[in-house]
Short mmCIF file of C-alpha atoms in Angstrom, two decimals:
data_model
loop_
_atom_site.label_atom_id
_atom_site.label_comp_id
_atom_site.label_asym_id
_atom_site.label_seq_id
_atom_site.Cartn_x
_atom_site.Cartn_y
_atom_site.Cartn_z
CA MET Z 1 145.47 -62.61 42.43
CA ALA Z 2 145.36 -64.66 45.63
CA PHE Z 3 142.13 -62.91 46.58
CA MET Z 4 140.44 -63.97 43.33
CA PHE Z 5 141.62 -67.54 43.74
CA PHE Z 6 140.21 -67.64 47.27
CA ASN Z 7 136.81 -66.34 46.11
CA SER Z 8 136.66 -68.93 43.34
CA LEU Z 9 137.39 -71.72 45.85
CA LEU Z 10 134.62 -70.51 48.13
CA LEU Z 11 132.16 -70.43 45.22
CA LEU Z 12 133.14 -73.97 44.20
CA LEU Z 13 132.62 -75.28 47.75
CA LEU Z 14 129.25 -73.57 47.94
CA LEU Z 15 128.07 -75.16 44.69
CA LEU Z 16 129.30 -78.56 45.86
CA GLN Z 17 127.34 -78.23 49.12
CA ILE Z 18 124.16 -77.29 47.28
CA SER Z 19 124.52 -80.33 44.96
CA CYS Z 20 125.03 -82.68 47.89
CA SER Z 21 121.96 -81.38 49.70
CA ARG Z 22 119.79 -81.78 46.58
CA PHE Z 23 121.06 -85.33 46.04
CA SER Z 24 120.31 -86.20 49.67
CA LEU Z 25 116.82 -84.73 49.36
CA ALA Z 26 116.17 -86.75 46.18
CA LEU Z 27 117.24 -89.93 47.94
CA GLN Z 28 114.87 -89.19 50.81
CA GLU Z 29 112.00 -88.57 48.39
CA ASN Z 30 112.68 -91.79 46.53
CA SER Z 31 112.82 -93.81 49.72
CA SER Z 32 109.60 -92.26 51.05
CA ALA Z 33 107.89 -92.87 47.71
CA THR Z 34 108.95 -96.50 47.91
CA VAL Z 35 107.47 -96.79 51.37
CA ARG Z 36 104.21 -95.04 50.35
CA SER Z 37 103.82 -97.27 47.30
CA GLY Z 38 103.20 -100.19 49.65
CA GLN Z 39 104.89 -102.86 47.52
CA ILE Z 40 103.96 -106.29 48.93
CA ASN Z 41 106.38 -109.18 48.56
CA SER Z 42 105.66 -112.90 48.87
CA ASN Z 43 106.77 -112.89 52.52
CA SER Z 44 104.11 -110.36 53.58
CA VAL Z 45 101.57 -111.07 56.29
CA LEU Z 46 98.76 -110.28 53.82
CA VAL Z 47 99.92 -113.01 51.45
CA ALA Z 48 100.13 -115.37 54.42
CA LEU Z 49 96.55 -114.48 55.40
CA LEU Z 50 95.25 -115.31 51.92
CA ASP Z 51 97.14 -118.64 51.97
CA SER Z 52 96.40 -119.56 55.60
CA HIS Z 53 93.73 -121.74 57.18
CA TYR Z 54 91.58 -118.66 57.89
CA THR Z 55 89.93 -118.82 54.48
CA GLU Z 56 86.58 -117.38 55.60
CA LEU Z 57 88.21 -114.21 56.91
CA ALA Z 58 90.33 -113.87 53.77
CA GLU Z 59 87.21 -114.15 51.56
CA LEU Z 60 85.45 -111.46 53.60
CA VAL Z 61 88.46 -109.16 53.22
CA GLU Z 62 88.31 -109.58 49.44
CA LYS Z 63 84.51 -109.04 49.36
CA ALA Z 64 84.89 -105.90 51.45
CA LEU Z 65 87.44 -104.45 48.96
CA LEU Z 66 90.03 -103.90 51.72
CA LEU Z 67 93.15 -105.37 50.11
CA GLN Z 68 94.44 -102.04 48.83
CA THR Z 69 93.83 -100.38 52.19
CA LEU Z 70 95.75 -103.11 54.00
CA GLU Z 71 98.61 -102.95 51.48
CA GLU Z 72 99.01 -99.24 52.17
CA THR Z 73 98.91 -99.89 55.93
CA VAL Z 74 101.55 -102.62 55.74
CA GLY Z 75 103.75 -100.30 53.68
CA LYS Z 76 103.85 -97.85 56.60
CA HIS Z 77 104.16 -100.08 59.67
CA ASN Z 78 103.67 -103.55 61.09
CA ILE Z 79 100.15 -104.86 61.75
CA THR Z 80 98.52 -107.45 64.00
CA ILE Z 81 95.54 -109.44 62.68
CA PHE Z 82 93.14 -111.24 65.01
CA ALA Z 83 91.72 -113.95 62.73
CA PRO Z 84 88.54 -115.85 63.77
CA LYS Z 85 88.52 -119.55 62.93
CA ASN Z 86 86.43 -120.71 59.98
CA GLU Z 87 83.82 -122.39 62.20
CA ALA Z 88 83.10 -119.07 63.90
CA LEU Z 89 82.10 -117.54 60.55
CA GLU Z 90 80.39 -120.61 59.05
CA ARG Z 91 78.34 -122.25 61.81
CA ASP Z 92 78.61 -120.17 64.99
CA LEU Z 93 77.60 -116.84 63.43
CA ASP Z 94 73.96 -115.78 63.51
CA PRO Z 95 72.58 -116.40 59.97
CA GLU Z 96 70.58 -113.18 60.07
CA PHE Z 97 73.65 -111.17 61.10
CA LYS Z 98 75.77 -112.82 58.39
CA ARG Z 99 73.09 -112.04 55.80
CA PHE Z 100 73.15 -108.43 57.02
CA LEU Z 101 76.93 -108.19 56.55
CA LEU Z 102 76.86 -109.62 53.01
CA GLU Z 103 74.13 -107.30 51.71
CA PRO Z 104 75.58 -104.80 49.19
CA GLY Z 105 74.05 -101.86 51.04
CA ASN Z 106 75.93 -102.77 54.23
CA LEU Z 107 79.47 -102.70 52.80
CA LYS Z 108 80.47 -99.95 55.25
CA SER Z 109 79.46 -102.12 58.23
CA LEU Z 110 81.40 -105.09 56.85
CA GLN Z 111 84.54 -102.98 56.37
CA THR Z 112 84.25 -101.58 59.91
CA LEU Z 113 83.88 -105.11 61.30
CA LEU Z 114 86.97 -106.42 59.50
CA LEU Z 115 89.14 -103.39 60.30
CA TYR Z 116 88.20 -103.91 63.97
CA HIS Z 117 90.30 -107.11 63.84
CA ILE Z 118 93.50 -105.31 62.73
CA VAL Z 119 95.80 -103.23 64.94
CA PRO Z 120 98.39 -100.99 63.22
CA ALA Z 121 101.16 -102.23 65.55
CA ARG Z 122 103.00 -105.47 66.18
CA ILE Z 123 101.71 -107.39 69.22
CA ASP Z 124 103.67 -110.61 69.81
CA ARG Z 125 102.82 -113.31 72.32
CA HIS Z 126 105.55 -112.01 74.63
CA SER Z 127 104.05 -108.50 74.74
CA TRP Z 128 100.63 -109.83 75.82
CA PRO Z 129 99.39 -108.98 79.34
CA LYS Z 130 100.04 -111.76 81.86
CA SER Z 131 96.95 -111.21 84.06
CA THR Z 132 93.46 -109.76 84.02
CA SER Z 133 94.55 -106.84 86.15
CA ALA Z 134 97.16 -105.68 83.65
CA LEU Z 135 94.88 -104.75 80.79
CA THR Z 136 96.11 -103.05 77.66
CA HIS Z 137 94.10 -101.20 75.04
CA HIS Z 138 94.95 -100.73 71.39
CA PHE Z 139 93.27 -98.73 68.66
CA THR Z 140 92.30 -100.71 65.59
CA LEU Z 141 92.07 -99.56 61.97
CA SER Z 142 88.37 -98.89 62.58
CA ASN Z 143 89.31 -96.22 65.20
CA GLU Z 144 87.79 -98.32 67.98
CA ARG Z 145 89.73 -99.82 70.91
CA VAL Z 146 90.19 -103.50 71.71
CA GLU Z 147 91.11 -104.82 75.15
CA LEU Z 148 93.86 -107.40 75.66
CA SER Z 149 94.04 -109.48 78.84
CA GLY Z 150 95.50 -112.74 80.16
CA ASP Z 151 94.94 -115.41 82.82
CA ASP Z 152 97.59 -116.02 85.45
CA SER Z 153 96.70 -119.64 86.26
CA SER Z 154 95.98 -121.08 82.83
CA GLY Z 155 98.15 -118.79 80.77
CA GLU Z 156 95.30 -118.16 78.33
CA LYS Z 157 95.12 -114.94 76.35
CA PHE Z 158 91.98 -112.95 75.54
CA ILE Z 159 91.02 -110.09 73.27
CA GLY Z 160 87.79 -108.73 74.62
CA SER Z 161 85.70 -111.84 75.36
CA ALA Z 162 87.29 -113.89 72.57
CA LYS Z 163 89.88 -116.48 73.52
CA VAL Z 164 93.14 -116.68 71.60
CA ILE Z 165 93.47 -120.27 70.37
CA SER Z 166 96.68 -119.88 68.35
CA SER Z 167 99.05 -117.07 69.24
CA ASN Z 168 101.60 -116.14 66.58
CA ALA Z 169 99.89 -118.51 64.13
CA VAL Z 170 101.59 -116.58 61.33
CA ASP Z 171 104.73 -114.52 61.92
CA ARG Z 172 106.11 -112.32 59.14
CA PRO Z 173 108.50 -109.36 59.08
CA ASP Z 174 105.63 -106.90 58.48
CA GLY Z 175 103.03 -108.40 60.83
CA VAL Z 176 101.65 -111.26 62.88
CA ILE Z 177 98.37 -113.20 62.91
CA HIS Z 178 96.72 -114.57 66.08
CA GLY Z 179 93.90 -117.12 65.75
CA ILE Z 180 90.89 -116.34 67.95
CA GLU Z 181 87.84 -118.38 68.90
CA GLN Z 182 85.04 -116.06 67.79
CA LEU Z 183 84.26 -112.98 65.75
CA LEU Z 184 84.81 -109.54 67.28
CA ILE Z 185 81.80 -107.25 66.76
CA PRO Z 186 82.26 -103.52 67.39
CA ARG Z 187 79.46 -101.50 68.96
CA SER Z 188 78.84 -99.42 65.85
CA VAL Z 189 78.19 -102.49 63.68
CA GLN Z 190 75.99 -104.08 66.33
CA GLN Z 191 73.98 -100.87 66.55
CA ASP Z 192 73.53 -100.75 62.75
CA PHE Z 193 72.29 -104.33 62.78
CA ASN Z 194 69.85 -103.69 65.61
CA ASN Z 195 68.46 -100.63 63.85
CA ARG Z 196 67.97 -102.54 60.60
CA ARG Z 197 66.27 -105.45 62.38
CA SER Z 198 63.90 -103.16 64.29
CA LEU Z 199 62.96 -101.41 61.03
CA ARG Z 200 62.09 -104.74 59.44
CA SER Z 201 59.91 -105.71 62.39
CA ILE Z 202 57.74 -102.63 61.90
CA SER Z 203 54.74 -103.62 59.80
CA ALA Z 204 52.77 -100.87 58.12
CA VAL Z 205 49.06 -101.30 57.53
CA LYS Z 206 48.46 -101.36 53.81
CA PRO Z 207 45.39 -99.52 52.53
CA GLU Z 208 42.63 -101.73 51.18
CA GLY Z 209 40.03 -100.86 48.58
CA ALA Z 210 36.33 -101.51 48.68
CA PRO Z 211 35.37 -105.19 48.96
CA GLU Z 212 34.56 -106.96 45.70
CA VAL Z 213 31.47 -109.10 45.26
CA ASP Z 214 31.65 -112.27 43.20
CA PRO Z 215 28.86 -111.96 40.60
CA ARG Z 216 28.56 -115.72 40.38
CA THR Z 217 28.04 -116.48 44.08
CA HIS Z 218 27.00 -112.96 45.25
CA ARG Z 219 29.48 -113.26 48.10
CA LEU Z 220 32.53 -111.22 49.04
CA LYS Z 221 35.64 -112.24 47.16
CA LYS Z 222 38.46 -113.52 49.29
CA PRO Z 223 41.86 -112.04 48.40
CA ALA Z 224 44.43 -114.58 47.34
CA PRO Z 225 47.24 -115.06 49.88
CA PRO Z 226 50.82 -114.63 48.62
CA VAL Z 227 52.06 -117.58 46.60
CA LYS Z 228 55.64 -118.33 45.57
CA PRO Z 229 56.28 -118.28 41.81
CA GLY Z 230 55.64 -121.69 40.31
CA ALA Z 231 53.64 -123.00 43.28
CA PRO Z 232 50.09 -124.32 42.78
CA PRO Z 233 47.25 -121.87 43.53
CA VAL Z 234 45.78 -121.88 47.03
CA LEU Z 235 42.30 -120.70 46.04
CA PRO Z 236 39.74 -123.14 44.60
CA ILE Z 237 39.65 -123.37 40.83
CA TYR Z 238 36.05 -122.16 40.80
CA ASP Z 239 37.17 -118.73 42.03
CA ALA Z 240 39.25 -118.36 38.86
CA MET Z 241 36.63 -119.54 36.38
CA ALA Z 242 34.67 -117.06 34.31
CA PRO Z 243 31.28 -116.64 36.05
CA GLY Z 244 29.32 -116.55 32.78
CA PRO Z 245 29.45 -115.79 29.06
CA SER Z 246 28.36 -112.18 29.59
CA LEU Z 247 30.96 -111.36 32.27
CA ALA Z 248 34.68 -110.85 32.02
CA PRO Z 249 37.01 -113.60 33.26
CA ALA Z 250 37.94 -113.46 36.91
CA PRO Z 251 41.44 -112.26 37.87
CA ALA Z 252 44.15 -114.85 38.29
CA PRO Z 253 44.72 -115.87 41.93
CA GLY Z 254 47.57 -118.26 41.12
CA PRO Z 255 51.27 -117.81 40.40
CA GLY Z 256 50.77 -117.24 36.67
CA GLY Z 257 49.05 -114.24 35.15
CA PRO Z 258 51.53 -111.63 33.93
CA HIS Z 259 54.52 -113.78 34.90
CA HIS Z 260 53.56 -116.58 32.46
CA HIS Z 261 55.06 -119.45 34.42
CA PHE Z 262 52.88 -121.83 32.41
CA ASN Z 263 51.83 -121.41 28.77
CA GLY Z 264 48.31 -122.77 29.10
CA MET Z 265 47.17 -121.99 25.55
CA ARG Z 266 50.16 -123.84 24.12
CA GLN Z 267 49.39 -126.88 26.26
CA VAL Z 268 45.69 -126.84 25.32
CA LYS Z 269 46.61 -126.76 21.62
CA ASP Z 270 49.05 -129.60 22.18
CA PHE Z 271 46.50 -131.92 23.73
CA ILE Z 272 43.84 -131.08 21.11
CA GLN Z 273 46.34 -131.92 18.37
CA THR Z 274 47.16 -135.14 20.24
CA LEU Z 275 43.46 -136.06 20.22
CA ILE Z 276 43.34 -135.54 16.45
CA GLN Z 277 46.50 -137.55 15.81
CA TYR Z 278 45.41 -140.30 18.21
CA GLY Z 279 42.23 -140.95 16.22
CA GLY Z 280 38.67 -141.65 17.32
CA TYR Z 281 38.22 -138.37 19.23
CA ASN Z 282 37.48 -135.92 16.42
CA GLU Z 283 34.10 -134.88 17.84
CA MET Z 284 35.68 -133.91 21.18
CA ALA Z 285 38.41 -132.00 19.36
CA ASP Z 286 35.74 -130.30 17.24
CA ILE Z 287 33.95 -128.98 20.32
CA LEU Z 288 37.16 -127.62 21.82
CA VAL Z 289 38.23 -125.98 18.53
CA ASN Z 290 34.92 -124.33 17.68
CA LEU Z 291 33.85 -123.41 21.19
CA THR Z 292 36.74 -120.96 21.56
CA SER Z 293 35.56 -119.59 24.90
CA LEU Z 294 35.91 -123.04 26.47
CA ALA Z 295 39.41 -123.67 25.09
CA THR Z 296 40.49 -120.15 26.10
CA GLU Z 297 39.26 -120.61 29.64
CA MET Z 298 41.03 -123.95 29.97
CA GLY Z 299 44.26 -122.37 28.72
CA ARG Z 300 43.91 -119.47 31.15
CA LEU Z 301 43.36 -121.81 34.09
CA VAL Z 302 46.49 -123.79 33.22
CA SER Z 303 48.46 -120.55 32.83
CA GLU Z 304 47.40 -119.57 36.34
CA GLY Z 305 48.82 -122.78 37.78
CA TYR Z 306 45.77 -125.04 37.95
CA VAL Z 307 45.79 -128.67 36.75
CA LEU Z 308 43.03 -130.43 34.80
CA THR Z 309 42.01 -133.98 33.94
CA VAL Z 310 39.79 -134.31 30.84
CA LEU Z 311 37.55 -137.36 30.44
CA ALA Z 312 37.22 -137.37 26.64
CA PRO Z 313 34.31 -139.35 25.13
CA ASN Z 314 35.21 -141.06 21.85
CA ASP Z 315 33.41 -140.49 18.54
CA GLU Z 316 31.04 -143.44 18.98
CA ALA Z 317 29.84 -142.06 22.30
CA MET Z 318 29.44 -138.52 20.91
CA ALA Z 319 27.40 -139.85 17.96
CA LYS Z 320 24.72 -141.06 20.41
CA LEU Z 321 23.94 -137.54 21.60
CA THR Z 322 20.48 -136.29 20.63
CA THR Z 323 19.34 -132.90 19.38
CA ASP Z 324 17.45 -132.30 22.63
CA GLN Z 325 20.64 -132.78 24.59
CA LEU Z 326 22.42 -130.23 22.41
CA SER Z 327 19.68 -127.74 21.58
CA GLU Z 328 19.72 -125.64 24.74
CA PRO Z 329 22.12 -122.64 24.80
CA GLY Z 330 25.39 -123.52 26.48
CA ALA Z 331 24.64 -127.27 26.47
CA PRO Z 332 27.98 -128.33 24.87
CA GLU Z 333 29.91 -126.26 27.41
CA GLN Z 334 28.01 -127.83 30.30
CA ILE Z 335 28.66 -131.30 28.92
CA ILE Z 336 32.42 -130.66 28.67
CA TYR Z 337 32.53 -128.99 32.11
CA TYR Z 338 31.12 -132.19 33.61
CA HIS Z 339 33.98 -134.13 31.95
CA ILE Z 340 36.78 -131.93 33.40
CA ILE Z 341 38.17 -132.75 36.86
CA PRO Z 342 40.18 -129.95 38.58
CA GLU Z 343 42.88 -132.45 39.60
CA TYR Z 344 45.79 -134.12 37.85
CA GLN Z 345 44.91 -137.80 37.62
CA THR Z 346 46.41 -140.56 35.54
CA GLU Z 347 45.02 -144.01 34.77
CA GLU Z 348 47.26 -145.50 37.47
CA SER Z 349 46.30 -142.99 40.18
CA MET Z 350 42.55 -143.34 39.52
CA TYR Z 351 42.71 -147.13 39.39
CA ASN Z 352 44.69 -147.28 42.64
CA ALA Z 353 42.12 -144.98 44.27
CA VAL Z 354 39.09 -147.07 43.28
CA ARG Z 355 40.90 -150.28 44.22
CA ARG Z 356 41.56 -148.90 47.69
CA PHE Z 357 38.33 -147.03 48.44
CA GLY Z 358 35.82 -148.80 46.20
CA LYS Z 359 34.05 -145.63 45.04
CA VAL Z 360 35.59 -142.19 44.56
CA SER Z 361 33.72 -138.96 43.77
CA TYR Z 362 35.69 -136.37 41.81
CA ASP Z 363 34.76 -132.70 41.65
CA THR Z 364 34.02 -131.33 38.20
CA LEU Z 365 34.04 -127.84 36.73
CA ARG Z 366 30.26 -128.05 36.58
CA LEU Z 367 29.23 -127.07 40.07
CA PRO Z 368 27.98 -128.71 42.22
CA HIS Z 369 27.95 -131.99 40.32
CA LYS Z 370 30.52 -134.71 40.94
CA VAL Z 371 31.47 -137.67 38.80
CA LEU Z 372 31.56 -141.10 40.43
CA ALA Z 373 34.40 -143.54 39.74
CA GLN Z 374 34.56 -147.19 40.76
CA GLU Z 375 36.39 -150.37 39.81
CA ALA Z 376 34.77 -152.61 37.22
CA ASP Z 377 36.28 -155.47 35.23
CA GLY Z 378 39.85 -154.48 36.04
CA SER Z 379 39.33 -150.92 34.86
CA VAL Z 380 37.74 -147.66 36.05
CA ARG Z 381 34.07 -146.99 35.37
CA PHE Z 382 32.60 -143.49 35.62
CA GLY Z 383 28.97 -142.54 36.18
CA HIS Z 384 25.93 -144.51 37.35
CA SER Z 385 24.42 -147.75 35.97
CA ASP Z 386 23.20 -147.25 32.38
CA GLY Z 387 24.82 -143.86 31.94
CA SER Z 388 28.27 -145.07 32.86
CA ALA Z 389 31.44 -145.06 30.78
CA TYR Z 390 34.64 -147.11 31.01
CA LEU Z 391 38.20 -145.82 30.87
CA PHE Z 392 38.80 -146.91 27.30
CA ASP Z 393 42.05 -145.21 26.18
CA PRO Z 394 44.22 -144.37 29.23
CA ASP Z 395 46.76 -141.54 29.30
CA ILE Z 396 46.21 -140.15 25.81
CA TYR Z 397 47.98 -136.96 26.91
CA THR Z 398 49.85 -136.30 30.18
CA ASP Z 399 52.23 -133.36 30.59
CA GLY Z 400 52.06 -132.69 34.33
CA ARG Z 401 49.40 -129.97 33.95
CA ILE Z 402 46.75 -131.54 31.68
CA SER Z 403 45.76 -135.21 31.65
CA VAL Z 404 43.43 -136.64 28.96
CA GLN Z 405 41.74 -139.99 29.55
CA GLY Z 406 39.58 -141.53 26.80
CA ILE Z 407 36.18 -142.97 27.83
CA ASP Z 408 33.55 -144.86 25.80
CA GLY Z 409 30.47 -142.88 26.86
CA VAL Z 410 29.12 -139.39 27.54
CA LEU Z 411 28.48 -138.70 31.23
CA PHE Z 412 25.53 -136.78 32.64
CA PRO Z 413 24.63 -135.90 36.24
CA LEU Z 414 21.86 -137.95 37.81
CA GLU Z 415 19.39 -135.04 37.80
CA GLU Z 416 19.76 -134.42 34.06
CA LYS Z 417 19.52 -138.10 33.28
CA ALA Z 418 16.13 -138.29 35.00
CA LYS Z 419 14.88 -135.32 32.96
CA GLU Z 420 16.11 -136.81 29.70
CA GLU Z 421 14.16 -140.02 30.26
CA LYS Z 422 10.90 -138.01 30.28
CA LYS Z 423 11.64 -136.28 26.96
CA THR Z 424 11.13 -137.66 23.47
CA ILE Z 425 14.37 -138.76 21.94
CA LYS Z 426 15.17 -137.20 18.57
CA VAL Z 427 18.31 -138.39 16.82
CA ALA Z 428 20.13 -135.97 14.52
CA THR Z 429 20.94 -137.51 11.16
CA VAL Z 430 23.21 -136.15 8.47
CA LYS Z 431 23.22 -137.33 4.86
CA PRO Z 432 26.72 -138.05 3.54
CA ARG Z 433 28.03 -136.16 0.54
CA ARG Z 434 30.65 -137.26 -1.92
CA GLY Z 435 34.00 -135.46 -2.22
CA ILE Z 436 33.52 -133.03 0.69
CA VAL Z 437 33.23 -133.23 4.47
CA ALA Z 438 29.61 -133.79 5.46
CA ALA Z 439 29.06 -131.03 7.99
CA ALA Z 440 26.02 -129.16 9.20
CA THR Z 441 25.74 -126.35 11.68
CA LEU Z 442 23.47 -127.72 14.38
CA LEU Z 443 24.06 -125.24 17.20
CA PRO Z 444 24.83 -121.55 17.76
CA GLY Z 445 28.36 -122.55 18.84
CA ASN Z 446 29.38 -123.86 15.41
CA PHE Z 447 29.07 -127.46 16.62
CA TRP Z 448 29.98 -129.66 13.66
CA TRP Z 449 29.03 -133.24 12.91
CA VAL Z 450 31.55 -135.12 10.82
CA ASN Z 451 31.14 -137.74 8.16
CA GLN Z 452 33.11 -140.76 9.28
CA HIS Z 453 34.26 -141.39 5.66
CA SER Z 454 36.24 -138.12 5.49
CA ILE Z 455 38.50 -138.32 8.57
CA LYS Z 456 41.62 -137.21 6.72
CA SER Z 457 40.00 -134.03 5.36
CA TRP Z 458 38.47 -133.28 8.75
CA ASN Z 459 41.86 -133.57 10.44
CA ASP Z 460 43.22 -131.01 8.00
CA VAL Z 461 40.35 -128.64 8.90
CA LEU Z 462 41.03 -128.95 12.63
CA LEU Z 463 44.77 -128.56 12.25
CA SER Z 464 44.31 -125.41 10.16
CA ALA Z 465 41.93 -124.03 12.80
CA LEU Z 466 44.57 -124.64 15.46
CA GLY Z 467 47.16 -122.78 13.40
CA PHE Z 468 49.34 -125.80 12.54
#
């Protein structure tokens, strides 16, 4: 009986020992799990870094996605952070190197650089070396060593070549922050930057196709240099004009083309509609509406970034044109080309120019002829002597790309004017009809002459042709 009681007591003690060991093991597991979880309280050195004066470094740590890594490190042991001052990251850092660090493809280099400033051990000001001879080395979280040294005479502290400007700037139970004068750059990051910069400096020779010949000038076409989007074209406007009615339009050398920075066709329609609504310029609007190749080319030039100034003759001036002046193929286009200046000019800019220089010659889209402008009677007069025209209605349309200035005459180059004087003048007359627009097709380009008594109906015709 005593023997059985003794065995039962031994069994009870054994079970109690096993229970105690399991409870102790569970406590150890719970405590280790708490440590591994890396719970950060408000008194942590990481919270102090985010709230400190080293805002540039804190922003880089967030951009590099290192907060979780540092939380896990702080949960295991104390850390020491060498924090560069904000000026070292804002103004003193090479802009090209900073741009390299912030590129998304260089995240690994940025993380290595930041981890190079953190040592997984606590280094207080008292544990710093007192002299340059007593150097100490510590491994950082980037697995690269940093060198700590001091100066006997001045008492200054250094980490590598960077001077410590504020030792123990932030002191917390789980770490300490020392302010340093400049950024620490490990060799691996410097090597990555040098490799990337040398790759960018290598320029490959791009293959070029056969040279193109301009069918209009029979000369080699010059390739357009690179232009920033939205900037004005660098090539002359004549290189972008269609060389003739039988040839395709030239490619766009300006910033437009497929990018459509400017909607040239929309702007051309706007200024034609403005001419119609303004009144007194129906003949000019008629030419632009019916001669679709001319309106299309103007819209394409504006879409490519060019600017235009249109000298628009009024209806009275257009009524004085003769059949000889309009009978030759392409005559209306040549007349309008001579009234388009490849510049953006307003009434004020042209008047200021003639007031200052007396006479100004403007290039036109009709090569190689120029139109002469000079001051007369407080206004601007275009052309020569009898064939001149005054600026009659200034700034009919100005949108920054197209400027329309109304004039009271049709301009011709001097050479054509001399030829016209030798020819017999034949005036085209049209008999008015009641109830309908008096119109007759005088030219192969559907050039219409309008009865002045049916302006309202004619405006409706032009607006419908424009799609309004």
